[in-house]
Amino acid sequence: MTSDVLIARLIDLIGDRIEAHASELTELDQAIGDGDHGDNMRRGFKAVSGEKEALANMPFGEALKKAGMTLVMNVGGASGPLYGSAFMAMGKSAEAMPGSRVEAARLLEAGIEAVKSRGKSDVGAKTMLDALVPVLKSIEAGADIAAVRKAADAAVEATKPMLATKGRAAFLGERSIGHIDPGARSSALIVHAVCDALEEK
Amino acid sequence: MTSDVLIARLIDLIGDRIEAHASELTELDQAIGDGDHGDNMRRGFKAVSGEKEALANMPFGEALKKAGMTLVMNVGGASGPLYGSAFMAMGKSAEAMPGSRVEAARLLEAGIEAVKSRGKSDVGAKTMLDALVPVLKSIEAGADIAAVRKAADAAVEATKPMLATKGRAAFLGERSIGHIDPGARSSALIVHAVCDALEEK
Amino acid sequence: MKKLINATDDILAESLRGFAAAHADIVELSEEPRFVMRKGGAVKGKVALISGGGSGHEPLHTGFVGKGMLDAACPGQIFTSPTPDQMIAAAQAVDGGAGVLWIVKNYSGDVMNFEMVSEFHDGNSATVLTNDDVAVESSTHSQGRRGVAATVIVEKIVGAAAEQGADLAACKALGDRVNSASGTMGVALTSCIVPAAGKPTFDLGEGEIEMGVGIHGEPGRRREALKPADAIVGEFVETILADLKPASGEEVLVLVNGMGGTPLMELYLVYDAVARQCAEHGLKIERSLVGNYCTSLEMQGCSVTITKLDDEMKSLWDAPVRTAALNWGNG
Amino acid sequence: MKKLINATDDILAESLRGFAAAHADIVELSEEPRFVMRKGGAVKGKVALISGGGSGHEPLHTGFVGKGMLDAACPGQIFTSPTPDQMIAAAQAVDGGAGVLWIVKNYSGDVMNFEMVSEFHDGNSATVLTNDDVAVESSTHSQGRRGVAATVIVEKIVGAAAEQGADLAACKALGDRVNSASGTMGVALTSCIVPAAGKPTFDLGEGEIEMGVGIHGEPGRRREALKPADAIVGEFVETILADLKPASGEEVLVLVNGMGGTPLMELYLVYDAVARQCAEHGLKIERSLVGNYCTSLEMQGCSVTITKLDDEMKSLWDAPVRTAALNWGNG
Ligand SMILES: Nc1ncnc2c1ncn2[C@@H]1O[C@H](COP(=O)(O)OP(=O)(O)O)[C@@H](O)[C@H]1O
Ligand SMILES: Nc1ncnc2c1ncn2[C@@H]1O[C@H](COP(=O)(O)OP(=O)(O)O)[C@@H](O)[C@H]1O
Ligand SMILES: [Mg+2]
Ligand SMILES: [Mg+2]
Ligand SMILES: [Mg+2]
Ligand SMILES: [Mg+2]
C-alpha cells in the first residue's frame, strides 16, 4: 500500500470505528467523567475526514502533523490536546510511512511521550496511556496483528480496577474504581482501526 | 346545644374534616387548578381553630363574621375571599343560632349570595356554588340531615361533566370537563361537618 | 419532591428572609403581615406601585421592588393570592400621598383579594389588571385571559413613570396601555411541584410538552409531542401577532422568560428563534430581556412576550431601575 | 431528553447568536473561531482578561464579558474546553498592548488547551487557575481541585482592577489572591443532560442527592439521602471554613449559585441558611450574590462560595460592571 492509500484508509477506518462507538464512549465518560468523550472524538475525526484528500496527498509525517493540528483545533477538552499532540509528535518523529516493526514502535512511542508530557501523566493513572503503552509493549515484544488487538482490549479491561489520578475521573477518588476509562477505550478503537488498515495491505 | 358549644363543635368538626381531606382537595385542584386548595383550606380553618375559645364566647352572628374575617386574612387565593365573604355575610344575616329550618336556609342563602357577588358567578360555572345551592334547595325542600348529606355529595359528583367558566379551571376550557371541582368538594365537606354537629344536638 | 428546603411550612418565610438579607440595600421586609417594600418606605408625592400575587414566580414580584419599579410587593403562599391585610399594610407603609396603583394579574383569586382591600381601606387608588396570555382563546371562557410575564414589563414601565412624577391617572392609563400592547404565550416541558402538594401538578410523558401553559402549572391549549424550538416559537409568534396585529416595521420589545428550570443557554436559543421570526414578520426588536423573570417554581419551559413599543414606553424602559432582579442606569 | 432546541449540533451556535443579539450593546460575537468580546474590542493600555471553558455553565463566561469584567470569553462545546484557535483569535482581538490574563478553571482539558495557546501565540500573558472546589479532598488525587463558582468572583474583582489600570502582574497576583481566599461546595438534586449524550449523566433516586458535585455532573463526595437545606448548608459551611480558616469577625462575600434548574425561591432560602450559619461562626457577610451564575445545564442544585474579603477586594467588587449577567454602578 502506498502512503496516500494508507492515509486515506486510516482516516476512513478510524472515523467509522469512532462513529460506531461514539455512544459507548459517551456512556463510559458519563460514569466517571462528563459524558462528552464520544462527541469529542466524533467531532475531531469528522474534521480530519473532511481533510482526507489533502492529507492523503501529503508526505506521511506531514499528514500526521496536520491531522494532529486538526484534532487540537476541533476537539477541545482533554482528549483534543492529548490526541492532537500525539499525532503531531508522531508526524515529527517520522517523515515517511514506517517500514518496519521497529519504526512503527518508534512512531507510537513518540506519540505516547507527547501524551505523557502534555498530560503530565504516566501509566497507572487510568488514562489512554494505559491502553497505548501496553500496545507499544506488545509491538516491541513482536506480537502479530491479532495479538496487538488482544493486548489493546486487555489493557482497556485492565483500567477497570484502577484508581484515577489524572483527568476528570481523578475528582472521583475511590469512586472511579470499577469503570473502564473512556480514553483508554477510544485509544483501543484507534489501534483496532490501524490493525484493520495494516491487514488490508 | 348552646351557641357556644355549637360553635366549638363546628370549628372542631370542620377543621378535622378539612385536615382529613386536604390531600384529596389538593389532588382535585391539581387536575384543573393549581394544586393548592387543600393547603389553602387547611391553613384557613387552622387559623379559625386557633380562635376557638374567643369565637365560642361570641354571639353566633359575631362569631361567624369573625371567622369569615379570619378566613379572608389567612387563606388568600379564590377560596379565601369566597368562603370568608360567605361566613361574614352569614354572620351579618343572623344574630343568633338559627332556630328553625327556615332560619337555617336564610343563613345559608346569605352566604351563597355573598359568594355569587364576590365571585361574579352563579350555578353552572363549576364552582363551590354548584355544591352550596343544591344543598340550600334540599333544605328548603324539607330534606332531613341524611338527605342533605346526599344532596351535597350528588352535587359534587354533578360538577364532573360541567364546563368551568369561573375560577382558574375556566382557563382550561373543554379540558375542565370530567373533573370534580375542588371548591364544590370542600363545600360538601363543610356541609357534612355541619350535619355531624347538628346530629350531636 | 426534591427541593432545597427545610420544612414545607417555612419555605416562604425563610426564602423571604434570605431575599431581604441579600438585598438589604434595596428592600425592607415586613414579616407579619408579609410584604417587601422599597428601602426607606414611602416616597412623598410619588404614586406608590404595589403588586402581589402567589409566591413561586420569583423574582416576580419581590425582585422588582426598588427605585424605578415597585414600591411594595405582597407575596402570598405558593400559587395563592396574598390576603387583604398584606395589601393594606403595604399601602399604609408606602403611600406617599399621591395614591396607590395596584398591579394585579388577572386570576379570580387575586382579583377578589385586591377588591376586598378597598372594602377595608380607603385611600386614593387605581388598579391595572394584566391579562397578556394569548394562549387561551377568550371566547371559550368568561374569566378573561391570565396575567403572566408582561406584568414585568408593565411594572418596569409604569414604575419609571411614577418615579418621574406621573400622577395616579397617568400611571393607570399607561399600565393599561402597556398591557394592551402585550401578548404572551408559554410552554412547559415539565411540571412544577407545589411543595404542599408534594408531587407534580401534571404528568408529561418523556416526549410531551404542554403548549400554552400558565405560570401555575395550569394546563394550556393542548398537550402535544415535543417539537423543535423553532416550531414552538413559530406558534407563539403567530398567536401573539394575531392578537396584537402590529403594523409592519413596528417596534417591539421581546421578553423571553424562563419558567424556572430551563437554563439560559436554551432561553437565548429561543431568543434567536424569536428574533429570526420577528424579522420575517417585519418587526423591529428595539428592546429585549432574556432570563427567569416570571417563573413557575422549577418548571422547565419558557414564555415569549411581545410588546408593541412607542417612544414614551422605550424611554421609560431605559430609565434607571434598581431592584434585585432588574438593575440598570444607576450611577 | 427534553430541551428547547432545534438540532443538537446547532445548540451552541444558535444560543450564542441569541445571546449576542440580545446584548448587542455590550458584546460582539465571532462565530468562527468562536468567541465573544466586549463591544469595540481591545481597550488600549488595559490588561485584557480572557476566560473560556466548556459551554453549559451560562452565564459563565459569556455573560461576564463587558466593561469592568472580561474582555473576551471562548465558549467550547458543551462541557468541553474550547480549542486553542479560539483563544488565539480572542487574544488578537482584545489585547490592548498591556498583555492578556487568562482565567482558567482547573480541569486537565482546559489547562492543556490554554497551555497550547502559548505554543502557537506569543505575547505577554499570565494565567490565573481557579481551583475553589473544596468538596474533593486534595490528598486523594493529583489533579488538584476543580475550579467552580469562585471563578465568577475572580473575574469580577480582577476585571475591576484591570479596568482601573492594574498591570498584568498585579492582575495575576490579585486573581490568585481571590482564588486562594475562596472555597466552594455544591450539591445536585438531579443530573444534567448533555445534549450529545441525550440522557442524564447520572441517575439519582427520588430521595437521593449528590454532595460535593461538580459543574459537569461529575460525582462528588458521596451520594446520600435528601436532607434539609440547613444540613446541606451546614456541611458546605464546615467544609469551606475548614479550608479557608477565617478569623472570627472576618468579612466575607457569599455566593449562592444555582446549578440551572433550581428556582430563585430555593436559592434565597439557602442564602438564609448560609447567613444564619455564618453568623454562628462569627463571620460578617459584607457582600452577597444569589442566582444562577455558574451552572450545569438544567441540573437542580446549588453551590455555596465563601470568599474572605479585604478592603481592596470589597471596593473592586463594588466597582462598576456592565455585562449581560452582572450590571451595577453605571450612570
Ligand atoms: N492528564 C491526562 N493524561 C492522559 N490522559 C488523560 C489526561 N486527562 C484526561 N485524559 C484522558 O482523556 C479522557 C477524557 O477525554 P474527554 O472526555 O474527551 O475530555 P474531558 O475530560 O475534558 O471531558 C480520559 O478518559 C483519559 O483517558
Ligand atoms: N368566581 C368564582 N365563583 C365561585 N367560586 C369560585 C370562583 N373562582 C373560584 N372558585 C372556587 O374556588 C375554588 C378554588 O379555590 P383555591 O384553589 O383555594 O383558589 P385558587 O383558584 O386561587 O388557587 C374552585 O374550585 C371554585 O370552586
Ligand atoms: Mg469528557
Ligand atoms: Mg387552587
Ligand atoms: Mg392558588
Ligand atoms: Mg469535557
PDB file of N, CA, C and O in Angstrom, chain C residues 8-9 20 30 32 34 42 61 69 104 113 115 133 163 166 168-170 186 189 192 210 235 244 263-264 271 273 288:
ATOM      1  N   THR C   8     -41.811  22.321  54.830  1.00  0.00           N
ATOM      2  CA  THR C   8     -42.683  22.914  53.813  1.00  0.00           C
ATOM      3  C   THR C   8     -43.305  24.229  54.301  1.00  0.00           C
ATOM      4  O   THR C   8     -43.382  25.210  53.557  1.00  0.00           O
ATOM      5  N   ASP C   9     -43.715  24.243  55.557  1.00  0.00           N
ATOM      6  CA  ASP C   9     -44.392  25.433  56.065  1.00  0.00           C
ATOM      7  C   ASP C   9     -43.466  26.639  56.238  1.00  0.00           C
ATOM      8  O   ASP C   9     -43.939  27.758  56.414  1.00  0.00           O
ATOM      9  N   ALA C  20     -34.418  39.303  51.652  1.00  0.00           N
ATOM     10  CA  ALA C  20     -34.283  40.625  52.272  1.00  0.00           C
ATOM     11  C   ALA C  20     -32.855  40.854  52.760  1.00  0.00           C
ATOM     12  O   ALA C  20     -32.310  41.959  52.649  1.00  0.00           O
ATOM     13  N   SER C  30     -41.350  43.172  55.826  1.00  0.00           N
ATOM     14  CA  SER C  30     -42.250  43.053  56.968  1.00  0.00           C
ATOM     15  C   SER C  30     -42.696  41.597  56.994  1.00  0.00           C
ATOM     16  O   SER C  30     -43.205  41.079  56.006  1.00  0.00           O
ATOM     17  N   GLU C  32     -44.913  40.205  59.234  1.00  0.00           N
ATOM     18  CA  GLU C  32     -46.296  39.991  59.673  1.00  0.00           C
ATOM     19  C   GLU C  32     -47.023  41.316  59.767  1.00  0.00           C
ATOM     20  O   GLU C  32     -46.731  42.067  60.693  1.00  0.00           O
ATOM     21  N   ARG C  34     -47.101  40.072  55.782  1.00  0.00           N
ATOM     22  CA  ARG C  34     -45.975  39.851  54.895  1.00  0.00           C
ATOM     23  C   ARG C  34     -45.961  40.794  53.688  1.00  0.00           C
ATOM     24  O   ARG C  34     -46.836  40.726  52.832  1.00  0.00           O
ATOM     25  N   ALA C  42     -42.256  54.987  52.092  1.00  0.00           N
ATOM     26  CA  ALA C  42     -42.992  55.915  51.230  1.00  0.00           C
ATOM     27  C   ALA C  42     -42.092  57.019  50.665  1.00  0.00           C
ATOM     28  O   ALA C  42     -41.215  57.535  51.351  1.00  0.00           O
ATOM     29  N   HIS C  61     -42.838  39.046  42.528  1.00  0.00           N
ATOM     30  CA  HIS C  61     -42.793  40.481  42.348  1.00  0.00           C
ATOM     31  C   HIS C  61     -41.715  41.118  43.236  1.00  0.00           C
ATOM     32  O   HIS C  61     -41.313  42.232  42.995  1.00  0.00           O
ATOM     33  N   MET C  69     -39.296  51.043  40.038  1.00  0.00           N
ATOM     34  CA  MET C  69     -40.218  49.945  39.722  1.00  0.00           C
ATOM     35  C   MET C  69     -41.279  49.867  40.821  1.00  0.00           C
ATOM     36  O   MET C  69     -42.019  50.837  41.000  1.00  0.00           O
ATOM     37  N   VAL C 104     -52.209  43.990  39.315  1.00  0.00           N
ATOM     38  CA  VAL C 104     -52.766  42.684  39.660  1.00  0.00           C
ATOM     39  C   VAL C 104     -52.844  41.817  38.410  1.00  0.00           C
ATOM     40  O   VAL C 104     -53.311  42.266  37.363  1.00  0.00           O
ATOM     41  N   ASN C 113     -59.175  39.228  46.127  1.00  0.00           N
ATOM     42  CA  ASN C 113     -58.449  39.703  47.314  1.00  0.00           C
ATOM     43  C   ASN C 113     -58.104  41.186  47.201  1.00  0.00           C
ATOM     44  O   ASN C 113     -58.218  41.923  48.179  1.00  0.00           O
ATOM     45  N   GLU C 115     -59.754  43.315  45.447  1.00  0.00           N
ATOM     46  CA  GLU C 115     -61.031  44.024  45.567  1.00  0.00           C
ATOM     47  C   GLU C 115     -61.411  44.243  47.024  1.00  0.00           C
ATOM     48  O   GLU C 115     -61.935  45.291  47.399  1.00  0.00           O
ATOM     49  N   ASP C 133     -51.934  36.801  28.498  1.00  0.00           N
ATOM     50  CA  ASP C 133     -51.755  35.440  27.994  1.00  0.00           C
ATOM     51  C   ASP C 133     -52.706  35.152  26.836  1.00  0.00           C
ATOM     52  O   ASP C 133     -53.910  34.996  27.025  1.00  0.00           O
ATOM     53  N   GLU C 163     -41.809  57.157  39.053  1.00  0.00           N
ATOM     54  CA  GLU C 163     -40.570  57.736  39.589  1.00  0.00           C
ATOM     55  C   GLU C 163     -40.356  59.138  39.021  1.00  0.00           C
ATOM     56  O   GLU C 163     -39.828  60.024  39.698  1.00  0.00           O
ATOM     57  N   ALA C 166     -45.301  60.980  37.339  1.00  0.00           N
ATOM     58  CA  ALA C 166     -46.639  60.826  36.741  1.00  0.00           C
ATOM     59  C   ALA C 166     -47.681  60.650  37.846  1.00  0.00           C
ATOM     60  O   ALA C 166     -47.407  60.027  38.868  1.00  0.00           O
ATOM     61  N   LEU C 168     -51.549  59.480  39.454  1.00  0.00           N
ATOM     62  CA  LEU C 168     -52.208  58.174  39.510  1.00  0.00           C
ATOM     63  C   LEU C 168     -52.963  57.851  38.216  1.00  0.00           C
ATOM     64  O   LEU C 168     -52.858  56.743  37.677  1.00  0.00           O
ATOM     65  N   ALA C 169     -53.681  58.826  37.712  1.00  0.00           N
ATOM     66  CA  ALA C 169     -54.465  58.579  36.493  1.00  0.00           C
ATOM     67  C   ALA C 169     -53.541  58.265  35.323  1.00  0.00           C
ATOM     68  O   ALA C 169     -53.810  57.366  34.512  1.00  0.00           O
ATOM     69  N   ALA C 170     -52.435  58.991  35.240  1.00  0.00           N
ATOM     70  CA  ALA C 170     -51.495  58.760  34.142  1.00  0.00           C
ATOM     71  C   ALA C 170     -50.851  57.383  34.275  1.00  0.00           C
ATOM     72  O   ALA C 170     -50.663  56.665  33.281  1.00  0.00           O
ATOM     73  N   GLY C 186     -46.789  30.626  26.516  1.00  0.00           N
ATOM     74  CA  GLY C 186     -45.772  29.806  27.166  1.00  0.00           C
ATOM     75  C   GLY C 186     -45.883  28.326  26.852  1.00  0.00           C
ATOM     76  O   GLY C 186     -46.885  27.850  26.328  1.00  0.00           O
ATOM     77  N   LEU C 189     -42.127  22.014  29.526  1.00  0.00           N
ATOM     78  CA  LEU C 189     -41.537  20.719  29.192  1.00  0.00           C
ATOM     79  C   LEU C 189     -41.698  19.758  30.364  1.00  0.00           C
ATOM     80  O   LEU C 189     -41.684  18.537  30.193  1.00  0.00           O
ATOM     81  N   CYS C 192     -44.265  21.762  37.421  1.00  0.00           N
ATOM     82  CA  CYS C 192     -43.716  22.210  38.689  1.00  0.00           C
ATOM     83  C   CYS C 192     -44.293  21.327  39.796  1.00  0.00           C
ATOM     84  O   CYS C 192     -45.229  20.562  39.575  1.00  0.00           O
ATOM     85  N   GLU C 210     -46.561  20.830  27.028  1.00  0.00           N
ATOM     86  CA  GLU C 210     -47.865  21.447  27.232  1.00  0.00           C
ATOM     87  C   GLU C 210     -47.784  22.851  26.625  1.00  0.00           C
ATOM     88  O   GLU C 210     -47.109  23.727  27.150  1.00  0.00           O
ATOM     89  N   GLU C 235     -45.384  28.967  16.706  1.00  0.00           N
ATOM     90  CA  GLU C 235     -46.767  29.031  17.189  1.00  0.00           C
ATOM     91  C   GLU C 235     -46.965  30.220  18.143  1.00  0.00           C
ATOM     92  O   GLU C 235     -47.983  30.914  18.088  1.00  0.00           O
ATOM     93  N   LEU C 244     -52.030  40.895  18.615  1.00  0.00           N
ATOM     94  CA  LEU C 244     -51.531  42.288  18.706  1.00  0.00           C
ATOM     95  C   LEU C 244     -51.701  43.063  17.395  1.00  0.00           C
ATOM     96  O   LEU C 244     -51.710  44.294  17.411  1.00  0.00           O
ATOM     97  N   PRO C 263     -32.342  26.259  31.543  1.00  0.00           N
ATOM     98  CA  PRO C 263     -31.100  27.050  31.582  1.00  0.00           C
ATOM     99  C   PRO C 263     -31.074  28.179  30.552  1.00  0.00           C
ATOM    100  O   PRO C 263     -31.747  28.118  29.526  1.00  0.00           O
ATOM    101  N   LEU C 264     -30.253  29.178  30.859  1.00  0.00           N
ATOM    102  CA  LEU C 264     -30.079  30.351  30.000  1.00  0.00           C
ATOM    103  C   LEU C 264     -29.720  29.988  28.567  1.00  0.00           C
ATOM    104  O   LEU C 264     -30.167  30.636  27.627  1.00  0.00           O
ATOM    105  N   TYR C 271     -34.531  32.964  22.092  1.00  0.00           N
ATOM    106  CA  TYR C 271     -34.496  34.365  21.649  1.00  0.00           C
ATOM    107  C   TYR C 271     -34.016  34.466  20.195  1.00  0.00           C
ATOM    108  O   TYR C 271     -34.545  35.265  19.411  1.00  0.00           O
ATOM    109  N   ALA C 273     -34.480  32.313  17.895  1.00  0.00           N
ATOM    110  CA  ALA C 273     -35.617  31.926  17.046  1.00  0.00           C
ATOM    111  C   ALA C 273     -36.642  33.055  16.953  1.00  0.00           C
ATOM    112  O   ALA C 273     -37.163  33.360  15.871  1.00  0.00           O
ATOM    113  N   SER C 288     -34.957  44.134  24.519  1.00  0.00           N
ATOM    114  CA  SER C 288     -35.165  42.717  24.817  1.00  0.00           C
ATOM    115  C   SER C 288     -34.750  42.402  26.237  1.00  0.00           C
ATOM    116  O   SER C 288     -33.976  43.141  26.854  1.00  0.00           O
TER     117      SER C 288
END
